[in-house]
Amino acid sequence: MLDKKQIRTFILTLLTMSIIYLLLMFVINVAGDFLNEIYSPQDFFLRVKNVPSGLFNYGGSTTWAPIRGDVDPDLQIVHPYFKLRYLDPVDGDPGSGTGIKMGSVS
């Protein structure tokens, strides 16, 4: 059984950790917003040189899936002749390796 002093110490520790966590989240969000104001995703894509032209199929990449709705449109604005088309994988389970094997068409 914990005594009152131990309970008080535990509660203060928990509150302190919560405040530190919230401050860290605030700093991370502010830094992210600041970077987005300085550099848009399009700014980063403009730095990529020798982008091929063509229609490129991709699919199944579990890494790209959560961000493709945000990133693909910006990529199309900066490199309009580099077309991406998402397809569900025909053979195998979703994954980056499956997506790489899908290749490209012109």
PDB file of C-alpha atoms in Angstrom:
ATOM      1  CA  MET A   1       0.000   0.000   0.000  1.00  0.00           C
ATOM      2  CA  LEU A   2       1.327   3.421  -0.951  1.00  0.00           C
ATOM      3  CA  ASP A   3       1.376   6.188   1.584  1.00  0.00           C
ATOM      4  CA  LYS A   4       0.196   9.742   0.855  1.00  0.00           C
ATOM      5  CA  LYS A   5       3.708  10.997   0.124  1.00  0.00           C
ATOM      6  CA  GLN A   6       4.327   8.251  -2.457  1.00  0.00           C
ATOM      7  CA  ILE A   7       0.965   8.911  -4.104  1.00  0.00           C
ATOM      8  CA  ARG A   8       1.664  12.665  -4.204  1.00  0.00           C
ATOM      9  CA  THR A   9       5.113  12.016  -5.726  1.00  0.00           C
ATOM     10  CA  PHE A  10       3.610   9.690  -8.321  1.00  0.00           C
ATOM     11  CA  ILE A  11       0.927  12.230  -9.295  1.00  0.00           C
ATOM     12  CA  LEU A  12       3.461  15.075  -9.537  1.00  0.00           C
ATOM     13  CA  THR A  13       5.748  12.918 -11.670  1.00  0.00           C
ATOM     14  CA  LEU A  14       2.871  11.983 -13.949  1.00  0.00           C
ATOM     15  CA  LEU A  15       1.785  15.616 -14.299  1.00  0.00           C
ATOM     16  CA  THR A  16       5.352  16.745 -14.994  1.00  0.00           C
ATOM     17  CA  MET A  17       5.785  14.098 -17.675  1.00  0.00           C
ATOM     18  CA  SER A  18       2.471  15.094 -19.253  1.00  0.00           C
ATOM     19  CA  ILE A  19       3.480  18.757 -19.370  1.00  0.00           C
ATOM     20  CA  ILE A  20       6.848  17.888 -20.922  1.00  0.00           C
ATOM     21  CA  TYR A  21       5.101  15.719 -23.503  1.00  0.00           C
ATOM     22  CA  LEU A  22       2.649  18.496 -24.403  1.00  0.00           C
ATOM     23  CA  LEU A  23       5.471  21.025 -24.716  1.00  0.00           C
ATOM     24  CA  LEU A  24       7.404  18.688 -27.004  1.00  0.00           C
ATOM     25  CA  MET A  25       4.332  18.154 -29.191  1.00  0.00           C
ATOM     26  CA  PHE A  26       3.833  21.921 -29.382  1.00  0.00           C
ATOM     27  CA  VAL A  27       7.460  22.497 -30.427  1.00  0.00           C
ATOM     28  CA  ILE A  28       7.266  19.747 -33.047  1.00  0.00           C
ATOM     29  CA  ASN A  29       4.034  21.181 -34.489  1.00  0.00           C
ATOM     30  CA  VAL A  30       5.390  24.736 -34.577  1.00  0.00           C
ATOM     31  CA  ALA A  31       8.621  23.582 -36.220  1.00  0.00           C
ATOM     32  CA  GLY A  32       6.649  21.587 -38.795  1.00  0.00           C
ATOM     33  CA  ASP A  33       4.394  24.544 -39.590  1.00  0.00           C
ATOM     34  CA  PHE A  34       7.433  26.817 -39.882  1.00  0.00           C
ATOM     35  CA  LEU A  35       9.167  24.455 -42.310  1.00  0.00           C
ATOM     36  CA  ASN A  36       5.998  24.146 -44.394  1.00  0.00           C
ATOM     37  CA  GLU A  37       5.869  27.935 -44.710  1.00  0.00           C
ATOM     38  CA  ILE A  38       9.477  28.056 -45.898  1.00  0.00           C
ATOM     39  CA  TYR A  39       9.484  24.973 -48.133  1.00  0.00           C
ATOM     40  CA  SER A  40       6.438  23.530 -49.784  1.00  0.00           C
ATOM     41  CA  PRO A  41       6.548  19.954 -51.080  1.00  0.00           C
ATOM     42  CA  GLN A  42       6.706  21.476 -54.558  1.00  0.00           C
ATOM     43  CA  ASP A  43       9.949  23.273 -53.628  1.00  0.00           C
ATOM     44  CA  PHE A  44      11.529  19.938 -52.816  1.00  0.00           C
ATOM     45  CA  PHE A  45      10.267  18.312 -56.026  1.00  0.00           C
ATOM     46  CA  LEU A  46      11.699  21.195 -58.090  1.00  0.00           C
ATOM     47  CA  ARG A  47      15.172  20.187 -56.927  1.00  0.00           C
ATOM     48  CA  VAL A  48      14.873  16.775 -58.576  1.00  0.00           C
ATOM     49  CA  LYS A  49      16.530  16.861 -62.004  1.00  0.00           C
ATOM     50  CA  ASN A  50      16.298  14.506 -64.994  1.00  0.00           C
ATOM     51  CA  VAL A  51      12.797  13.334 -64.143  1.00  0.00           C
ATOM     52  CA  PRO A  52      11.672  10.811 -66.777  1.00  0.00           C
ATOM     53  CA  SER A  53       8.553  11.290 -68.864  1.00  0.00           C
ATOM     54  CA  GLY A  54       5.941   8.602 -69.017  1.00  0.00           C
ATOM     55  CA  LEU A  55       3.218   6.824 -67.165  1.00  0.00           C
ATOM     56  CA  PHE A  56       4.454   4.781 -64.233  1.00  0.00           C
ATOM     57  CA  ASN A  57       2.331   2.226 -62.434  1.00  0.00           C
ATOM     58  CA  TYR A  58       2.770   1.693 -58.779  1.00  0.00           C
ATOM     59  CA  GLY A  59       0.770  -0.125 -56.210  1.00  0.00           C
ATOM     60  CA  GLY A  60       0.725  -1.887 -52.972  1.00  0.00           C
ATOM     61  CA  SER A  61       3.373   0.185 -51.259  1.00  0.00           C
ATOM     62  CA  THR A  62       2.289   0.293 -47.652  1.00  0.00           C
ATOM     63  CA  THR A  63       4.820   3.065 -47.004  1.00  0.00           C
ATOM     64  CA  TRP A  64       3.510   5.401 -49.701  1.00  0.00           C
ATOM     65  CA  ALA A  65      -0.209   4.697 -49.192  1.00  0.00           C
ATOM     66  CA  PRO A  66      -0.847   7.082 -46.266  1.00  0.00           C
ATOM     67  CA  ILE A  67       0.757  10.079 -48.007  1.00  0.00           C
ATOM     68  CA  ARG A  68       0.063   9.540 -51.695  1.00  0.00           C
ATOM     69  CA  GLY A  69      -3.136  11.602 -51.646  1.00  0.00           C
ATOM     70  CA  ASP A  70      -1.149  14.625 -50.479  1.00  0.00           C
ATOM     71  CA  VAL A  71       2.105  14.090 -52.364  1.00  0.00           C
ATOM     72  CA  ASP A  72       0.985  12.889 -55.813  1.00  0.00           C
ATOM     73  CA  PRO A  73      -0.876  16.126 -56.743  1.00  0.00           C
ATOM     74  CA  ASP A  74       2.147  18.277 -55.815  1.00  0.00           C
ATOM     75  CA  LEU A  75       4.408  16.025 -57.840  1.00  0.00           C
ATOM     76  CA  GLN A  76       2.090  16.354 -60.856  1.00  0.00           C
ATOM     77  CA  ILE A  77       2.199  20.154 -60.668  1.00  0.00           C
ATOM     78  CA  VAL A  78       5.988  20.308 -60.665  1.00  0.00           C
ATOM     79  CA  HIS A  79       6.650  17.439 -63.097  1.00  0.00           C
ATOM     80  CA  PRO A  80       3.550  17.191 -65.323  1.00  0.00           C
ATOM     81  CA  TYR A  81       5.114  14.675 -67.743  1.00  0.00           C
ATOM     82  CA  PHE A  82       5.907  12.252 -64.942  1.00  0.00           C
ATOM     83  CA  LYS A  83       2.577  10.499 -64.454  1.00  0.00           C
ATOM     84  CA  LEU A  84       1.827   8.129 -61.635  1.00  0.00           C
ATOM     85  CA  ARG A  85      -1.024   5.653 -61.697  1.00  0.00           C
ATOM     86  CA  TYR A  86      -1.946   3.651 -58.635  1.00  0.00           C
ATOM     87  CA  LEU A  87      -2.986   0.049 -59.283  1.00  0.00           C
ATOM     88  CA  ASP A  88      -3.863  -2.679 -56.862  1.00  0.00           C
ATOM     89  CA  PRO A  89      -1.245  -5.437 -57.081  1.00  0.00           C
ATOM     90  CA  VAL A  90      -2.345  -8.385 -59.191  1.00  0.00           C
ATOM     91  CA  ASP A  91       0.170 -10.870 -57.801  1.00  0.00           C
ATOM     92  CA  GLY A  92       1.015 -10.950 -54.139  1.00  0.00           C
ATOM     93  CA  ASP A  93       0.234  -8.932 -51.083  1.00  0.00           C
ATOM     94  CA  PRO A  94       0.677  -5.168 -50.858  1.00  0.00           C
ATOM     95  CA  GLY A  95       4.238  -4.097 -50.155  1.00  0.00           C
ATOM     96  CA  SER A  96       7.050  -2.005 -51.572  1.00  0.00           C
ATOM     97  CA  GLY A  97       8.618  -4.972 -53.362  1.00  0.00           C
ATOM     98  CA  THR A  98       5.333  -5.713 -55.115  1.00  0.00           C
ATOM     99  CA  GLY A  99       5.056  -2.084 -56.201  1.00  0.00           C
ATOM    100  CA  ILE A 100       8.585  -2.031 -57.604  1.00  0.00           C
ATOM    101  CA  LYS A 101       7.886  -5.132 -59.704  1.00  0.00           C
ATOM    102  CA  MET A 102       4.895  -3.466 -61.359  1.00  0.00           C
ATOM    103  CA  GLY A 103       7.163  -1.516 -63.720  1.00  0.00           C
ATOM    104  CA  SER A 104       6.055   1.185 -66.135  1.00  0.00           C
ATOM    105  CA  VAL A 105       4.206   1.754 -69.379  1.00  0.00           C
ATOM    106  CA  SER A 106       4.614   4.611 -71.832  1.00  0.00           C
TER     107      SER A 106
END
